[in-house]
Coordinates of C-alpha atoms in Angstrom, one line a residue:
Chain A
X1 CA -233.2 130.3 -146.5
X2 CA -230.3 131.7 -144.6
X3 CA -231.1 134.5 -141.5
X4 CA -229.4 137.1 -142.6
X5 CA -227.3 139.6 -140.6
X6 CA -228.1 138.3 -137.1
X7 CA -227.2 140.0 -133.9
X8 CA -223.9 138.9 -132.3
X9 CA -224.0 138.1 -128.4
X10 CA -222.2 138.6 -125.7
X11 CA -223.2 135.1 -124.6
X12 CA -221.2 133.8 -127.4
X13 CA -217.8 132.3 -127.0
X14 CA -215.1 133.1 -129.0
X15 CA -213.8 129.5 -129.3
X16 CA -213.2 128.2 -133.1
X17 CA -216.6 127.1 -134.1
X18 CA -216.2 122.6 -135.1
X19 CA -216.8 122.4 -139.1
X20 CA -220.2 122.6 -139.8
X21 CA -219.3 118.9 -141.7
X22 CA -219.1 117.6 -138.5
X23 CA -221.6 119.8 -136.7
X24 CA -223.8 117.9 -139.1
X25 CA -222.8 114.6 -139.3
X26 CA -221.6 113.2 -136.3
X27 CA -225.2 113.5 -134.2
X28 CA -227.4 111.7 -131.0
X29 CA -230.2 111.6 -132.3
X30 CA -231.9 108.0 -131.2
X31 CA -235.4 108.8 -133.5
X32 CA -233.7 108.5 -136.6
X33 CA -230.6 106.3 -135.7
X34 CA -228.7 104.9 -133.0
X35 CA -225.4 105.6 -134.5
X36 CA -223.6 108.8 -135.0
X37 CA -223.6 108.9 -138.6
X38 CA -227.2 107.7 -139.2
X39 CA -229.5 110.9 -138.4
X40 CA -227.8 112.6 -141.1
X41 CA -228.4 109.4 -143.6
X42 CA -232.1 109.7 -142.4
X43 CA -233.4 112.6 -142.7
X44 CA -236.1 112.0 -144.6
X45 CA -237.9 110.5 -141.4
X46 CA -238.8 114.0 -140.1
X47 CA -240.9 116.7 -141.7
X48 CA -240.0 119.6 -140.5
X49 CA -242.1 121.8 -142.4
X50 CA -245.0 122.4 -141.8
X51 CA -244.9 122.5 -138.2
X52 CA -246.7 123.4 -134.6
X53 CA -245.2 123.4 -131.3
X54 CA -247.8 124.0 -128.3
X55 CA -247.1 125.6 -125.5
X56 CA -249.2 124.5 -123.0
X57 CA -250.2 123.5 -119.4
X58 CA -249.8 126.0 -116.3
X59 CA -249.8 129.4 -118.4
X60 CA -251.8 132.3 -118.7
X61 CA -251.8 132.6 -122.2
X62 CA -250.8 128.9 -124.1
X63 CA -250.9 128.8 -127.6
X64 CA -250.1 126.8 -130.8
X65 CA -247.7 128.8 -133.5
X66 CA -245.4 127.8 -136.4
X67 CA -242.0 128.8 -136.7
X68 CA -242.5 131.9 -138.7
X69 CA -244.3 133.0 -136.0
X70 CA -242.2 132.3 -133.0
X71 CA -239.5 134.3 -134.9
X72 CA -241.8 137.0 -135.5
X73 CA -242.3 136.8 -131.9
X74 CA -238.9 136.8 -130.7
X75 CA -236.5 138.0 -133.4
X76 CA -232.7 135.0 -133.5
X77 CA -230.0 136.0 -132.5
X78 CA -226.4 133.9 -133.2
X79 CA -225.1 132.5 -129.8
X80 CA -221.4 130.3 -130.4
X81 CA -222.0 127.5 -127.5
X82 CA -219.9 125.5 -126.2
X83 CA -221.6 121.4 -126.2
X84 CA -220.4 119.2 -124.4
X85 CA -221.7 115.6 -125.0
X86 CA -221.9 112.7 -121.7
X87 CA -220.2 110.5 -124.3
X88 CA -216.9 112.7 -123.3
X89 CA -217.1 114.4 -126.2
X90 CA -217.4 118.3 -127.7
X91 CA -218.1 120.7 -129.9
X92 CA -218.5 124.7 -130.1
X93 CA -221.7 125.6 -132.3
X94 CA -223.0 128.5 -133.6
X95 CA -226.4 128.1 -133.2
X96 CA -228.8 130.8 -134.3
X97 CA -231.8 130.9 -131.5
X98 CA -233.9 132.7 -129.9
X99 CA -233.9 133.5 -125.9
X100 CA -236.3 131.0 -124.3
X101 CA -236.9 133.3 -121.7
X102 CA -238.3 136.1 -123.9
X103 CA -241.0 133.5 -125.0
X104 CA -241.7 132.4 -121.5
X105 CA -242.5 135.6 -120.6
X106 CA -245.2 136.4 -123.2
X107 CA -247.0 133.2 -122.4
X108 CA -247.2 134.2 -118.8
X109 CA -246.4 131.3 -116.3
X110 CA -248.7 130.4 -113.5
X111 CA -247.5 131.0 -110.2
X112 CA -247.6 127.1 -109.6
X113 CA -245.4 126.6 -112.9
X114 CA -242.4 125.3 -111.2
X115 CA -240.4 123.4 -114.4
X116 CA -240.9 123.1 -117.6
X117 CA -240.8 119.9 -119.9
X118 CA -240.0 119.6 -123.4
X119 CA -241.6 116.8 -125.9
X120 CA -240.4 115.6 -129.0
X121 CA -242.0 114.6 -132.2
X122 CA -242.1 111.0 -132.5
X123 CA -243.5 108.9 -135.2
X124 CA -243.7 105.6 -134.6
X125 CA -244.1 105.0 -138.7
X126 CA -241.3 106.2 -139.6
X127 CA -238.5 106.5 -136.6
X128 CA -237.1 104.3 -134.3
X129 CA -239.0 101.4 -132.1
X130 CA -238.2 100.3 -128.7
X131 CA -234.3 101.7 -126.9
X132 CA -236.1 104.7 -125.4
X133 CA -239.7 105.2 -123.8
X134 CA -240.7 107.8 -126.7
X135 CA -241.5 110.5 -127.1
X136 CA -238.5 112.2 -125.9
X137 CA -238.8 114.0 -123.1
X138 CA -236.3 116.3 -121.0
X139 CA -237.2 119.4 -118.4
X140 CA -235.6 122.2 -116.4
X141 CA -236.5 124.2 -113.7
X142 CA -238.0 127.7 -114.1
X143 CA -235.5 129.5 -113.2
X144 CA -233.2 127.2 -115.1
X145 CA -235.7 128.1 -118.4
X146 CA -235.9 132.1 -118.0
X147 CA -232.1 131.9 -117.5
X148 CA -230.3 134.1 -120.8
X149 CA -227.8 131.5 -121.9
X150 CA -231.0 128.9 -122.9
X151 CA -232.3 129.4 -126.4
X152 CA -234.9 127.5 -128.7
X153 CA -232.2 127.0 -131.6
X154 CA -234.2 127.0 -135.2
X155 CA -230.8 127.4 -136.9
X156 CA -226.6 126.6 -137.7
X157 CA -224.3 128.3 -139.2
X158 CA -226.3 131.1 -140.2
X159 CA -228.8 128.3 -141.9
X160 CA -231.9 127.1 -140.9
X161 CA -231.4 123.9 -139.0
X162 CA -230.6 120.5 -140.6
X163 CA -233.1 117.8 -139.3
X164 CA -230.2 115.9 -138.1
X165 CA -229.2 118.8 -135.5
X166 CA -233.3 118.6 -134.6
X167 CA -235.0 120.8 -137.2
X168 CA -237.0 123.1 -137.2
X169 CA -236.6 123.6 -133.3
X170 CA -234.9 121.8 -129.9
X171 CA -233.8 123.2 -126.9
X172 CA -230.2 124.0 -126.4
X173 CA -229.0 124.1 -122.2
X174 CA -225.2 124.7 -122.8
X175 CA -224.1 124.2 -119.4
X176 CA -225.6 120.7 -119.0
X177 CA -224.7 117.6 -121.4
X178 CA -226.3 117.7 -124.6
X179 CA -229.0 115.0 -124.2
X180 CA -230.6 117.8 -122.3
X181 CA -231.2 119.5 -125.5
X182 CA -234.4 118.0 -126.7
X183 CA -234.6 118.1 -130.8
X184 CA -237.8 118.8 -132.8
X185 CA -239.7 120.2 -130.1
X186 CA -244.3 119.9 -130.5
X187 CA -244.8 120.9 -126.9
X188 CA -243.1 122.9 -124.4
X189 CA -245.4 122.2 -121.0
X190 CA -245.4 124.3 -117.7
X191 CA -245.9 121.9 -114.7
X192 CA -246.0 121.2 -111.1
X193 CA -243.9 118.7 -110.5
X194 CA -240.6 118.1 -111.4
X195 CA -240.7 115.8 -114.8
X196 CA -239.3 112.2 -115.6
X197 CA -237.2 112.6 -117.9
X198 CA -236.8 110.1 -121.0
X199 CA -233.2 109.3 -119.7
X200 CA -234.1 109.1 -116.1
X201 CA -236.5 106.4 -117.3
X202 CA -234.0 104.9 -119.3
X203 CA -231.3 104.6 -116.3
X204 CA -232.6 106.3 -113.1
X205 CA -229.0 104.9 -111.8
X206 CA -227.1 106.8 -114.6
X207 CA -229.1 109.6 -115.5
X208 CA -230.7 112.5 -112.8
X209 CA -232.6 115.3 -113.5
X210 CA -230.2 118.2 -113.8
X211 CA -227.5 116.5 -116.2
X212 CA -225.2 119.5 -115.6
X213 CA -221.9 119.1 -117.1
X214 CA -219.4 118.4 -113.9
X215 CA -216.1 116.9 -114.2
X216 CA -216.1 115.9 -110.4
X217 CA -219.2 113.4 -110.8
X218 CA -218.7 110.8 -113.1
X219 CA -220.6 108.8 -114.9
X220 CA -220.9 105.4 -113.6
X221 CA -219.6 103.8 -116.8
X222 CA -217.0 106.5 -117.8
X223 CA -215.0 109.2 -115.9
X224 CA -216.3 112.9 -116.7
X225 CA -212.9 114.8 -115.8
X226 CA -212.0 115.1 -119.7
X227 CA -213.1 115.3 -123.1
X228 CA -212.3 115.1 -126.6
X229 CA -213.6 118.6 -128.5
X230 CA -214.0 117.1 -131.8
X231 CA -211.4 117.5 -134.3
X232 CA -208.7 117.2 -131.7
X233 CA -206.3 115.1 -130.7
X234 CA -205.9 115.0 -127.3
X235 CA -208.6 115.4 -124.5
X236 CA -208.9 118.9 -122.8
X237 CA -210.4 119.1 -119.1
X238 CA -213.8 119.3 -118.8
X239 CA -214.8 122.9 -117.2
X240 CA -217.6 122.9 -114.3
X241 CA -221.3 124.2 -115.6
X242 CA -218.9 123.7 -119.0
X243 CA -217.0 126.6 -118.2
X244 CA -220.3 128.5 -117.8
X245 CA -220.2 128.6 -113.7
X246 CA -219.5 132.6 -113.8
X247 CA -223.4 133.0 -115.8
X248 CA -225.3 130.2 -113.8
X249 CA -223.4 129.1 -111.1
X250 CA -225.8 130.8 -108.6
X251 CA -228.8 128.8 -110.0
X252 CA -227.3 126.4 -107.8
X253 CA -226.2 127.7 -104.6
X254 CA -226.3 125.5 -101.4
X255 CA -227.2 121.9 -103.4
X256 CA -225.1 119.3 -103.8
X257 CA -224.4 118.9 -107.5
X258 CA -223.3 114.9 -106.1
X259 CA -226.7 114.3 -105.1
X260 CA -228.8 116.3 -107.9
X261 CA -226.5 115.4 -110.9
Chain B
X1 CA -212.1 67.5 -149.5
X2 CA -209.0 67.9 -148.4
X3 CA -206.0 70.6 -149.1
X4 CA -202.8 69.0 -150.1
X5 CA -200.1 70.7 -148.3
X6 CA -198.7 73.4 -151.3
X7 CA -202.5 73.8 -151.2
X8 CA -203.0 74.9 -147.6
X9 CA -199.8 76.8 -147.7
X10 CA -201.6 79.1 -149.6
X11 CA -205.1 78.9 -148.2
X12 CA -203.1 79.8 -145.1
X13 CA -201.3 82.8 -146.7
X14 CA -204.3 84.2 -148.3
X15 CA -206.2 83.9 -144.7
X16 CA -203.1 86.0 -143.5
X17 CA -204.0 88.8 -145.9
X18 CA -207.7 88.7 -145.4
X19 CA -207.0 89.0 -141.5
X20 CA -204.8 92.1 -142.3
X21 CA -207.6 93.5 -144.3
X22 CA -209.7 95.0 -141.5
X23 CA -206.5 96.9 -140.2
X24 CA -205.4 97.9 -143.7
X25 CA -209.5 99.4 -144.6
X26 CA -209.1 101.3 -141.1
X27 CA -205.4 102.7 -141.8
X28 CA -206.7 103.7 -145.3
X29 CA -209.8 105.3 -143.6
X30 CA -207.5 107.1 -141.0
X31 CA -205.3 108.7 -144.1
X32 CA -208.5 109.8 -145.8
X33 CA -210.1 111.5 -143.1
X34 CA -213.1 109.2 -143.8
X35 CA -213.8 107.3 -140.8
X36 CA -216.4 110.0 -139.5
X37 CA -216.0 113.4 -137.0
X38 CA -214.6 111.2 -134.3
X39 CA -211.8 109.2 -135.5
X40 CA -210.4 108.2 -132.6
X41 CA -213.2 106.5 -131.2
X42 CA -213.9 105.0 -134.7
X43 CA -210.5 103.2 -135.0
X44 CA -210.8 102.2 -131.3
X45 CA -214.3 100.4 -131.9
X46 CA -213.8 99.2 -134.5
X47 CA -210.6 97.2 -133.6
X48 CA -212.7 96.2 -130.3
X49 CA -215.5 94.7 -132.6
X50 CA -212.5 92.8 -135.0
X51 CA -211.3 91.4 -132.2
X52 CA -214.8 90.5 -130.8
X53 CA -215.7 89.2 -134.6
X54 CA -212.3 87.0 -134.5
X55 CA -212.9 85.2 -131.6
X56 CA -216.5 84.4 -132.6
X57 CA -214.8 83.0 -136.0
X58 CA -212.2 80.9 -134.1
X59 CA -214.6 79.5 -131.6
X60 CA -216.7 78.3 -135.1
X61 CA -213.3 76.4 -136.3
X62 CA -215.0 73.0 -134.3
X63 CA -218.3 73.4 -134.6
X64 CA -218.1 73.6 -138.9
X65 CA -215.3 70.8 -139.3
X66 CA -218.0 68.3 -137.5
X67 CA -220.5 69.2 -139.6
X68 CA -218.6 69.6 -142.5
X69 CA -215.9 67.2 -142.7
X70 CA -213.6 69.4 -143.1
X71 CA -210.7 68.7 -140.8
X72 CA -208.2 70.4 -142.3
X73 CA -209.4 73.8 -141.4
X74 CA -208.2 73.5 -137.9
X75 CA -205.2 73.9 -139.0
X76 CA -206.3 77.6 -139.7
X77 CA -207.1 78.2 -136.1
X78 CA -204.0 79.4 -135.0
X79 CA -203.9 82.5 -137.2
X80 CA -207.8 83.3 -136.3
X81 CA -206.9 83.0 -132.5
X82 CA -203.7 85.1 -133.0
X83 CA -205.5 87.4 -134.8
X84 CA -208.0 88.0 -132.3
X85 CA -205.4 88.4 -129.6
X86 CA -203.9 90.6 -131.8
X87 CA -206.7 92.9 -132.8
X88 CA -207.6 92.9 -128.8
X89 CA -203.9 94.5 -127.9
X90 CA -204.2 97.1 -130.7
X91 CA -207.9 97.9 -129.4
X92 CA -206.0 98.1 -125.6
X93 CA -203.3 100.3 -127.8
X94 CA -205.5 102.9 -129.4
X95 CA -207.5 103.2 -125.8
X96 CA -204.1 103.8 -123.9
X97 CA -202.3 105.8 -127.1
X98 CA -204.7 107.6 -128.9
X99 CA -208.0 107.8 -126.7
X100 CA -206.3 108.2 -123.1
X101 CA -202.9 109.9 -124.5
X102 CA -200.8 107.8 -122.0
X103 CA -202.2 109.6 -118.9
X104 CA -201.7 106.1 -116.4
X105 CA -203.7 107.8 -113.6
X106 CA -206.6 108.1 -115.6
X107 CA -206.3 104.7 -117.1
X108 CA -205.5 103.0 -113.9
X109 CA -208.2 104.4 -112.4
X110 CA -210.9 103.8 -115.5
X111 CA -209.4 99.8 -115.4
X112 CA -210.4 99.5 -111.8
X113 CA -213.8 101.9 -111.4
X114 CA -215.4 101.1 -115.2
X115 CA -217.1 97.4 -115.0
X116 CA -216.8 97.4 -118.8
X117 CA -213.4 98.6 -118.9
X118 CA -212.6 95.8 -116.3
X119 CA -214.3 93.0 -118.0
X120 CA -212.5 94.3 -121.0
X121 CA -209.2 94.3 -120.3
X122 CA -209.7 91.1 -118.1
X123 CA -210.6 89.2 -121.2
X124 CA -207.3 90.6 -122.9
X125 CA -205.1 89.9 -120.2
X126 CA -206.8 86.0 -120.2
X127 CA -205.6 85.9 -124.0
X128 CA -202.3 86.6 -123.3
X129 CA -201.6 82.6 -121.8
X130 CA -203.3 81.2 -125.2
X131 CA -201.3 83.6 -127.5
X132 CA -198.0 82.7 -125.3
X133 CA -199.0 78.6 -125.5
X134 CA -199.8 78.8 -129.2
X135 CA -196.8 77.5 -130.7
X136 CA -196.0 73.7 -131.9
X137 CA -193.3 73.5 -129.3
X138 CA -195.8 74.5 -126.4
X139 CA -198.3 72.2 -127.2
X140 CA -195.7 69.7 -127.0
X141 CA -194.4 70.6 -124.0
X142 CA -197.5 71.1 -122.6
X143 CA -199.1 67.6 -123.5
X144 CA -202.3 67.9 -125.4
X145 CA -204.6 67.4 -122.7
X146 CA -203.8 70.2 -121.0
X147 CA -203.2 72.7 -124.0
X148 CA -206.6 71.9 -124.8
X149 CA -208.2 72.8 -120.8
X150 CA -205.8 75.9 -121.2
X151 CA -207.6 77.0 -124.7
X152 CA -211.0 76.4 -123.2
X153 CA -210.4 80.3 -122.0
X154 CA -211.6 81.5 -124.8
X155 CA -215.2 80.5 -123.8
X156 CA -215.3 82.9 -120.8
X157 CA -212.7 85.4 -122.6
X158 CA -215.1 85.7 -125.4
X159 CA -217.9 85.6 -122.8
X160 CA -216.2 88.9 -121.2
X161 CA -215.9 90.2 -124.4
X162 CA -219.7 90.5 -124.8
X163 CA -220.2 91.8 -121.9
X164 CA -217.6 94.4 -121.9
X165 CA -219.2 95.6 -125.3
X166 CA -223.0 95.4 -123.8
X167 CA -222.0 97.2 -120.9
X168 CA -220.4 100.0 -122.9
X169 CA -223.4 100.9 -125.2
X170 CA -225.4 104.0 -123.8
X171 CA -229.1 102.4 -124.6
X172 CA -229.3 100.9 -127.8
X173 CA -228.5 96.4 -127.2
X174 CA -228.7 95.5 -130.8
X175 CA -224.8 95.1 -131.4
X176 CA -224.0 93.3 -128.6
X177 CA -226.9 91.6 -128.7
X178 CA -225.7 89.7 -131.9
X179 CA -222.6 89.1 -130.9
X180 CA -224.0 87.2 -127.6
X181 CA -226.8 85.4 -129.5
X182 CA -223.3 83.9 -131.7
X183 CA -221.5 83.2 -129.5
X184 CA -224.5 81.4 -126.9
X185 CA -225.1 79.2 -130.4
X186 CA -221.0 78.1 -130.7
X187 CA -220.9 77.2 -127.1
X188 CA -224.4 75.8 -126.9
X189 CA -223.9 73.3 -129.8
X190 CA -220.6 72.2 -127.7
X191 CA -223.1 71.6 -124.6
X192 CA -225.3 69.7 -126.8
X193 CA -222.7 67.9 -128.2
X194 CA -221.4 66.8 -124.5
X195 CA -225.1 65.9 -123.2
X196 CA -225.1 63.7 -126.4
X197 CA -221.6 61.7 -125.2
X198 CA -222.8 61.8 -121.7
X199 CA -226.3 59.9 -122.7
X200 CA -224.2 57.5 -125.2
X201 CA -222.3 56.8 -122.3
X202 CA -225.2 56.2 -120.0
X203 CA -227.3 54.2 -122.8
X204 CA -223.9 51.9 -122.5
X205 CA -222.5 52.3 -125.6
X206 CA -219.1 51.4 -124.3
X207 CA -220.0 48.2 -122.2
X208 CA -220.0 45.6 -125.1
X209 CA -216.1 46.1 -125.5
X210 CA -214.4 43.3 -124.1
X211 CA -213.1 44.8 -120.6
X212 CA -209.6 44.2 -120.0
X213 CA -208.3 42.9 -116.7
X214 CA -204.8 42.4 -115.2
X215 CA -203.8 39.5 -113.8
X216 CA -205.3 35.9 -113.8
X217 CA -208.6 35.4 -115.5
X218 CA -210.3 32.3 -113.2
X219 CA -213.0 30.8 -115.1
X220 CA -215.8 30.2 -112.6
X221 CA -217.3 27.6 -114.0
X222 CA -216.8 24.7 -116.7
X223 CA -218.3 24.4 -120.0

């Protein structure tokens, strides 16, 4: 169940991909584990097949499709990301995805859409209680959604998407820290209001709404200046927008990335 | 039951070994390119919970010779405490060496602005005394007495310990959690046991022993 021949992008890096082994094994993904190594040991918690993710609230045209027909609708490309995790540490994957933005556009947002938030699936049967308010949410501005570097990922390596990486579809943000990319998307909402989002619940101290990666605003429990790309030994300097400020620096002009971190 | 000496000699020995083993399992690990994408972070947490694991194993020493009889296994103490002071400097060691790569600025500066890097390294630098004090010839020197007040740090050593571990976690309390529910048990049974002296006292369990005084007894009145 491989892609085949996908397009290549200019958005990609060229940065040496991290093995898929670890790509794959070493994952956040709080629904199906708390530690790194467990969403890959559970993976038999999430179905991802068959499966319906909604798009929904203020658009034009909402609508309910199934992954072969969100590809159908916007054919994947391969983009090589750079990920950088809040933990202080990263990883470059090459994701296969398709443009969010392309999608956004034939579902035709309101003029009153001003952000967008992104559910995950949650079973209460079968995945973790309690530690987070679930489902999961996250959300990003409009213009933050439409922007070219932000895909829906259905895929790795060239292969459809192990559960563990947030099969069969999650959001993927690369210039903000990882948690921002929601796994196993069922809705993706157009509202009003600028969402909560399941982190900001979690720690409104620790975690804001914008989560982009910036080494001059720390965490409050560890520094942000470095990181450890996985499979290295020692830390490299953690880039501002994670080295993407050139692509979306504008998105931010005039704020201060201190106060909306 | 008790250990003749030859005997303990080699319970003590074999307790050597089975403190090594953690270390040894990690090392192994480390070679084998087993311990997971992140080593680093592996080796470092998992000498931080040893060390954690070893206190909480000292601090129980007491609490199972009352209730067991067994008295001779304070004699084992020692290695457990060294142990745990020992585990807690190579946990310091792979933060500073293998995590941080030497680079003082950042470490000074992570010591004083990270609460659980703080508590952390507070609780190390409070072991450092006990280690120091834990020879024969110290407590000697020292006089019992006041080893013993010295070596009550480990009660808010391995209290820092907790909290540096719960404040490190991102969301999930479960770890910690355990560790603090152990440790609230070993220092709550020695506040029981306290309350129990203090009410013996009270009830007057000591008054029928004949008091002693100096001087001249005068007998106040005549048979």
């Amino acid at each position: 169940t491989a892609f085949g021949p996908l397009a290549a992008s200019p958005l990609s890096t060229t940065e040496t991909p991290t093995s898929r082994r670890a790509v794959t094994t070493y994952n956040n993904f709080y629904e199906l584990g708390t530690d790194k190594s467990d969403p890959a040991e559970n993976i038999h918690r999430l179905k991802p097949s068959p499966w319906t993710l909604r798009i929904e609230g203020l658009v034009n045209k909402p609508r309910s499709l199934g992954i072969d027909e969100l590809l159908k609708l916007v054919p994947p490309e391969e983009r090589i990301y750079r990920m950088r995790c809040v933990e202080g540490w990263s990883m470059v994957i090459p994701w296969v995805g398709i443009p969010l933005g392309s999608l956004l556009k034939l579902v035709e947002p309101q003029g009153s859409a001003k952000y967008v938030e992104f559910v995950s699936h949650y079973d209460r049967a079968t995945m973790t209680r309690g530690v987070l308010d679930w489902p999961y949410t996250e959300g990003l501005r409009l213009d933050e959604a439409r922007h070219p570097l932000t895909i829906l990922a259905v895929g790795l390596y060239g292969e459809v998407l192990p559960v563990q990486n947030g099969a069969p579809v999650r959001l993927v943000v690369p210039w903000k820290y990882g948690f921002k990319g929601a796994k196993s998307l069922v809705a993706i909402r157009f509202v009003e209001r600028q969402p909560v989002t399941a982190w900001m619940k979690a720690g409104p101290s620790e975690y804001g709404f914008y989560a982009n990666v910036n080494p001059d605003v720390d965490h409050p429990r560890w520094s942000q200046a470095t990181e450890r790309r996985i499979g290295e030994f020692t830390k490299r300097k953690t880039l501002m927008l994670n080295g993407y400020s050139d692509q979306v620096g504008s998105l931010y002009a005039g704020m201060d990335l201190r106060r909306f971190y | 039951m008790t250990p003749s000496n030859p005997q303990l000699t080699a319970i003590k020995a074999a307790l050597f070994l089975a403190c090594l083993l953690p270390a040894g399992l990690l090392w192994q690990g480390f070679e084998a390119d087993s311990l997971g994408a992140n080593p680093i972070e592996a080796i470092t947490r998992s000498l931080g919970e040893w060390t954690l694991r070893f206190l909480l194993i000292t601090l129980a020493v007491t609490p199972l010779r009352k209730y067991t009889g067994w008295h001779w296994i304070v004699r084992l103490r020692r290695t457990l405490g060294l142990f745990a002071f020992a585990y807690g400097v190579a946990h310091l060691m792979s933060y500073v060496w293998l995590d941080q790569f030497f680079d003082w600025p950042a470490i000074a500066k992570d010591i004083l602005k990270r609460p659980f890097i703080t508590v952390g390294f507070a609780a190390l630098v409070l072991m450092i005394p006990l280690a120091a004090t834990s020879s024969n010839f110290a407590i000697r020197r020292l006089g019992g007495r006041k080893w013993q007040s010295l070596h009550r740090a480990i009660y808010p050593i391995a209290m820092l310990g907790c909290l540096h571990f719960w404040w490190l976690v991102k969301k999930d309390i479960t770890e910690p959690l355990v560790y603090s529910v152990i440790l609230a048990a070993l220092l709550g049974v020695r506040m029981w046991w306290r309350e129990q002296e203090r009410r013996r006292q009270l009830a007057g369990a000591y008054l029928p022993q004949t008091p002693k005084f100096k001087g001249k007894v005068i007998k106040i009145f005549s048979e």
